[in-house]
Amino acid sequence: MVKKVVKKKKKSFASRGSGAAHVDSGKRPIQAPKLPGCMDSCPAGNQVRRFVTTLAQAEKFGKTQDQALEEAWHIYTETSPFPAVCGRICPHPCESGCNRIELDGAVGVNKIERTIGDYGLEKGLTFKKLTEEKRLEKIAVVGAGPAGLTCAYQLTRMGYSVTVFEATEKPGGMLLWGIPRYRLPEDILDREIQRILDFGVELKCNTRIGTDIPLDDLRRDYQAVFLSIGAHKGKLLGVEGEDAENVLSGVEFLNRIHHGETIDVGDNVIVVGGGDTAIDAARICRRLGATTSIVYRRTINEMPAIDEEIEEAQKEGIKLEYLAAPAGFVKENNRITNMKCIRMELGEPDESGRRRPVPIDGSEFEIPATTVIAAISQEPDFTGFESLIDGRDWFKIDDHGALLKEEGIYAGGDAVNLALASTAIGQGRGAAIAIDFKLRGLEPPIPGDLPAITTKRLRMDWYPKADRLEAESLAIEERLAQMFAEVNKGLTPEQAVQEAKRCMSCGYCFGCEECWILCQEQAVIKPRVKGEAFMFDINKCNGCDKCMEVCPCGYIDLI
Ligand SMILES: Cc1cc2nc3c(=O)[nH]c(=O)nc-3n(C[C@H](O)[C@H](O)[C@H](O)COP(=O)(O)OP(=O)(O)OC[C@H]3O[C@@H](n4cnc5c(N)ncnc54)[C@H](O)[C@@H]3O)c2cc1C
Ligand code: SF4
Ligand code: SF4
Ligand code: SF4
């Protein structure tokens, strides 16, 4: 094989004459893919590295930007039908796990995901079935939130007939009735859901299982049932006087707003809580023109809400009153005029690992309020499902989503544990796989156990520094003037490709040719198909181990 002389821009081990005399280590290189932090941290199980590098390498492999975006969309939708949704609302734990943090900031996976999702909507891309074979079994899904719709989508890909029963008049769950439209525009959600329905999922709205139809009917008529009823009941504060007419729960408030109701909250709103519901309710109240404060019993560091949303809330003028808790109300004619608060200090960690807030004696104070929104948490409504839970428990499932209480019934999403949309998506997919295996008489698959790749195995100095691209946001006055104007503007396709190029392809060959250039023995084989991983001819290899050392992304192991 005659190798081309390659003009190298980057520092290469080849220039150091590494093919010189050496001691044979006796070891030989193997292709050794590893699990990057981004993928390990994505609750939806998305193939982050694959869809990001598909964009990054488009030019190099002779693809147009459109071809790369379409390919990336198909890769993405193998795991989740919601790229445009998650690209807007996921707090992107994948980015917290990204190795690039140690160089110059995480790759902007979430915004890349949004661009891919929006491209799919704009071009009317459609899902691919895994098989044309039609399965005879019918599956019922209860609840059309992200968990239920993902489960239904994945089972439909596998050839099953799936019916989703939804209690309300429209699918979407908390994505529709909870998350404000300035973060997730309704038409984006509607279009991603419509595509799932067009794919063959049957949807029956205004049908509450357990009330309109007993669970027994589903047990009788379907071969498996997936329960994804979410958690839509706002928890009470447990403070005397909260039955006043101007005290609302966070989820109730958001639900009514998203049903188009005009709620007169007055001039002074207090929101109690530190999660997404509290932040979203407070930001809506700002858009309704009220001076708004959030009262939270711990500090900003313990707030469970998404960091970016807390920052945006502060920019919009919402006051955060930390280390304070409601202690009572001052009322006039069943309307609250003031909320009594007590100062807190942080004590020892509780069962959640966060430091427990402890009231400080004699520190009471009052805040005037025209409306109080209690957004401390929410819980599922288990009416009709009592036989499937014990006492105050929520649905309990095994690692594959199968209900511990009854065979043939599966559950996922918020009704198991309050978490993220991406968690619900991951659990919906996991249950779909488990249902498929069960119906085929097989044991559910054991998840792959690829080793994780950290920066210790990466040649961090090989990658040129490049600033992370941030998306622009709507000006504050424009946000406050229009209730549902989308705040984040996202990246253009060109920007998304540029950002994708920052990905280091941790743990998977990206064809940099370093090993091929370096190996004097011609033991490294260039793939015939562009984009496939480089291979090794161990008969030619002399065990010098330099290919492993030179590989920037840690793809090569010597054994
Ligand atoms: C205000 C708010 C903001 C949030 N912000 C974010 C965010 O920014 N990012 C993020 O990742 N996550 C966020 N979350 C969490 C996220 O929305 C949820 O984790 C996710 O929607 C859970 O999905 P699910 O499918 O389990 O339940 P849901 O989305 O709640 O869907 C459950 C569905 O089941 C239906 N249902 C209930 N009972 C029955 C029944 N008996 N029969 C038939 N149907 C029934 C409900 O009507 C609903 O449509 C937020 C949550 C809230 C409340
Ligand atoms: S769903 Fe969330 S965690 Fe997963 S890739 Fe998208 S942004 Fe990252
Ligand atoms: S650099 Fe790319 S592959 Fe590596 S962790 Fe970040 S997004 Fe994943
Ligand atoms: S050195 Fe480059 S071409 Fe060789 S295996 Fe690593 S990433 Fe692939």
Coordinates of N, CA and C in Angstrom, one line a residue, residues 451-544:
P451 N -17.2 0.1 28.5 CA -16.5 0.9 29.5 C -16.6 2.4 29.2
A452 N -16.7 3.2 30.3 CA -16.8 4.6 30.1 C -15.5 5.2 29.6
I453 N -15.6 6.3 28.9 CA -14.3 7.0 28.5 C -14.3 8.3 29.1
T454 N -13.2 8.6 29.8 CA -13.0 9.9 30.5 C -11.8 10.6 29.8
T455 N -11.6 11.8 30.3 CA -10.5 12.6 29.6 C -9.1 11.9 29.8
K456 N -9.0 11.0 30.8 CA -7.7 10.3 31.0 C -7.3 9.6 29.8
R457 N -8.3 9.1 29.0 CA -8.0 8.3 27.8 C -8.0 9.1 26.5
L458 N -8.3 10.4 26.7 CA -8.4 11.3 25.5 C -7.1 12.1 25.3
R459 N -6.7 12.4 24.1 CA -5.6 13.3 23.9 C -6.1 14.7 23.8
M460 N -6.4 15.3 25.0 CA -7.1 16.6 25.0 C -6.3 17.7 24.3
D461 N -5.0 17.5 24.2 CA -4.2 18.6 23.5 C -4.3 18.5 22.0
W462 N -4.9 17.4 21.5 CA -5.0 17.2 20.1 C -6.1 18.1 19.5
Y463 N -7.1 18.3 20.3 CA -8.3 19.1 19.9 C -8.1 20.6 20.0
P464 N -8.3 21.3 18.9 CA -8.1 22.8 19.0 C -9.2 23.4 19.9
K465 N -8.9 24.4 20.6 CA -9.9 25.1 21.4 C -10.9 25.8 20.5
A466 N -12.1 25.8 20.9 CA -13.2 26.4 20.2 C -14.3 26.8 21.1
D467 N -14.7 28.1 21.1 CA -15.7 28.5 22.1 C -17.1 27.9 21.7
R468 N -17.8 27.6 22.8 CA -19.1 27.0 22.6 C -20.1 28.1 22.0
L469 N -20.9 27.7 21.1 CA -21.9 28.6 20.5 C -23.1 28.7 21.4
E470 N -23.6 29.8 21.8 CA -24.8 30.0 22.6 C -25.9 30.5 21.7
A471 N -27.1 30.1 22.0 CA -28.3 30.6 21.2 C -28.7 32.0 21.8
E472 N -29.3 32.8 21.0 CA -29.8 34.1 21.5 C -31.1 33.9 22.1
S473 N -31.4 34.9 23.0 CA -32.7 34.9 23.7 C -33.5 36.1 23.3
L474 N -34.8 36.0 23.5 CA -35.7 37.2 23.3 C -35.4 38.2 24.4
A475 N -35.5 39.5 24.0 CA -35.3 40.6 25.0 C -36.3 40.5 26.1
I476 N -36.0 40.9 27.3 CA -36.9 40.8 28.4 C -38.2 41.5 28.2
E477 N -38.2 42.7 27.7 CA -39.4 43.4 27.5 C -40.4 42.7 26.5
E478 N -39.8 42.1 25.5 CA -40.6 41.4 24.5 C -41.2 40.1 25.1
R479 N -40.4 39.5 26.0 CA -41.0 38.3 26.7 C -42.2 38.6 27.5
L480 N -42.0 39.7 28.3 CA -43.0 40.1 29.2 C -44.3 40.7 28.5
A481 N -44.1 41.2 27.3 CA -45.2 41.7 26.6 C -46.1 40.7 25.9
Q482 N -45.5 39.5 25.6 CA -46.2 38.5 24.9 C -46.1 37.2 25.7
M483 N -47.2 36.7 26.2 CA -47.3 35.6 27.1 C -46.5 34.4 26.6
F484 N -46.7 34.0 25.4 CA -46.1 32.7 24.9 C -45.1 32.9 23.9
A485 N -44.5 34.1 23.7 CA -43.4 34.2 22.7 C -42.2 33.3 23.1
E486 N -41.7 32.5 22.2 CA -40.6 31.6 22.6 C -39.3 32.4 23.0
V487 N -38.8 32.1 24.1 CA -37.7 32.8 24.7 C -36.4 32.5 24.0
N488 N -36.1 31.2 23.8 CA -34.8 30.8 23.3 C -34.9 30.6 21.8
K489 N -33.9 31.2 21.0 CA -34.1 31.2 19.6 C -33.4 30.1 18.9
G490 N -32.6 29.3 19.6 CA -32.0 28.1 19.0 C -30.8 28.5 18.1
L491 N -30.2 27.5 17.5 CA -29.1 27.7 16.5 C -29.6 27.5 15.1
T492 N -29.0 28.2 14.2 CA -29.3 27.9 12.8 C -28.6 26.5 12.4
P493 N -29.0 25.9 11.3 CA -28.4 24.6 11.0 C -26.9 24.8 10.8
E494 N -26.4 25.9 10.2 CA -25.0 26.1 10.0 C -24.3 26.2 11.4
Q495 N -24.9 26.9 12.3 CA -24.3 27.0 13.7 C -24.3 25.7 14.4
A496 N -25.4 24.9 14.2 CA -25.4 23.6 14.8 C -24.3 22.7 14.3
V497 N -24.0 22.8 13.0 CA -22.9 22.0 12.4 C -21.6 22.4 13.0
Q498 N -21.5 23.8 13.1 CA -20.2 24.3 13.7 C -20.0 23.8 15.1
E499 N -21.1 23.9 15.9 CA -21.1 23.4 17.3 C -20.8 21.9 17.4
A500 N -21.4 21.2 16.5 CA -21.1 19.7 16.5 C -19.7 19.4 16.2
K501 N -19.0 20.3 15.5 CA -17.6 20.0 15.2 C -16.7 20.1 16.4
R502 N -17.2 20.6 17.5 CA -16.5 20.6 18.8 C -16.5 19.2 19.5
C503 N -17.4 18.4 19.0 CA -17.4 17.0 19.6 C -16.1 16.3 19.4
M504 N -15.6 15.6 20.4 CA -14.3 14.9 20.3 C -14.5 13.5 20.0
S505 N -15.8 13.1 19.7 CA -16.1 11.7 19.4 C -15.4 10.7 20.4
C506 N -15.6 11.0 21.7 CA -15.0 10.3 22.7 C -15.3 8.8 22.6
G507 N -14.3 8.0 22.5 CA -14.5 6.5 22.5 C -14.9 5.9 21.2
Y508 N -15.0 6.7 20.1 CA -15.3 6.0 18.8 C -14.5 6.7 17.7
C509 N -14.0 5.9 16.8 CA -13.1 6.3 15.7 C -13.9 7.4 14.9
F510 N -13.2 8.5 14.6 CA -13.8 9.5 13.7 C -12.9 9.7 12.5
G511 N -12.0 8.8 12.2 CA -11.3 8.8 11.0 C -10.3 9.9 10.9
C512 N -9.6 10.2 11.9 CA -8.6 11.3 11.9 C -7.3 10.9 11.1
E513 N -7.1 9.6 11.0 CA -6.0 9.0 10.2 C -4.7 9.0 11.0
E514 N -4.7 9.5 12.2 CA -3.4 9.6 13.0 C -2.8 8.2 13.1
C515 N -3.5 7.2 13.4 CA -2.9 5.9 13.6 C -2.4 5.3 12.3
W516 N -3.1 5.6 11.2 CA -2.8 5.1 9.9 C -1.5 5.8 9.4
I517 N -1.4 7.1 9.6 CA -0.2 7.8 9.2 C 1.0 7.3 10.0
L518 N 0.8 7.1 11.2 CA 1.9 6.7 12.1 C 2.5 5.3 11.9
C519 N 1.6 4.4 11.6 CA 2.0 3.0 11.6 C 2.9 2.7 10.4
Q520 N 4.2 2.5 10.6 CA 5.1 2.2 9.5 C 4.9 0.8 9.0
E521 N 4.3 -0.1 9.8 CA 4.1 -1.5 9.4 C 2.9 -1.7 8.5
Q522 N 2.2 -0.6 8.3 CA 0.9 -0.6 7.5 C -0.1 -1.6 8.1
A523 N -0.1 -1.6 9.4 CA -1.0 -2.6 10.1 C -2.4 -1.9 10.3
V524 N -2.5 -0.6 10.0 CA -3.8 0.1 10.2 C -4.5 0.1 8.8
I525 N -5.7 -0.3 8.8 CA -6.4 -0.4 7.6 C -7.5 0.7 7.5
K526 N -7.4 1.4 6.4 CA -8.4 2.5 6.2 C -9.7 1.8 5.8
P527 N -10.9 2.2 6.3 CA -12.1 1.6 5.9 C -12.5 2.0 4.4
R528 N -13.1 1.0 3.7 CA -13.5 1.3 2.3 C -14.7 2.3 2.3
V529 N -15.6 2.2 3.3 CA -16.7 3.0 3.4 C -16.4 4.2 4.3
K530 N -16.5 5.4 3.7 CA -16.2 6.6 4.5 C -17.1 6.7 5.8
G531 N -16.5 7.0 6.9 CA -17.2 7.1 8.1 C -17.2 5.9 9.0
E532 N -16.7 4.7 8.4 CA -16.6 3.5 9.2 C -15.3 3.6 10.0
A533 N -15.2 2.8 11.0 CA -14.0 2.8 11.9 C -12.8 2.2 11.2
F534 N -11.6 2.7 11.6 CA -10.3 2.1 11.1 C -10.1 0.8 11.7
M535 N -9.5 -0.1 11.0 CA -9.3 -1.5 11.5 C -7.8 -1.8 11.5
F536 N -7.5 -3.1 12.0 CA -6.1 -3.4 12.2 C -5.8 -4.8 11.6
D537 N -4.6 -4.9 11.0 CA -4.1 -6.2 10.5 C -3.1 -6.7 11.5
I538 N -3.5 -7.5 12.4 CA -2.6 -7.9 13.5 C -1.4 -8.7 13.0
N539 N -1.5 -9.3 11.7 CA -0.4 -10.0 11.2 C 0.8 -9.1 10.9
K540 N 0.4 -7.8 10.5 CA 1.5 -6.9 10.2 C 2.0 -6.1 11.4
C541 N 1.2 -6.1 12.5 CA 1.5 -5.3 13.6 C 2.7 -5.8 14.4
N542 N 3.5 -4.9 14.8 CA 4.7 -5.3 15.6 C 4.6 -5.0 17.1
G543 N 3.4 -4.6 17.5 CA 3.2 -4.5 18.9 C 3.8 -3.2 19.5
C544 N 4.0 -2.2 18.7 CA 4.7 -1.0 19.3 C 3.8 -0.1 20.2

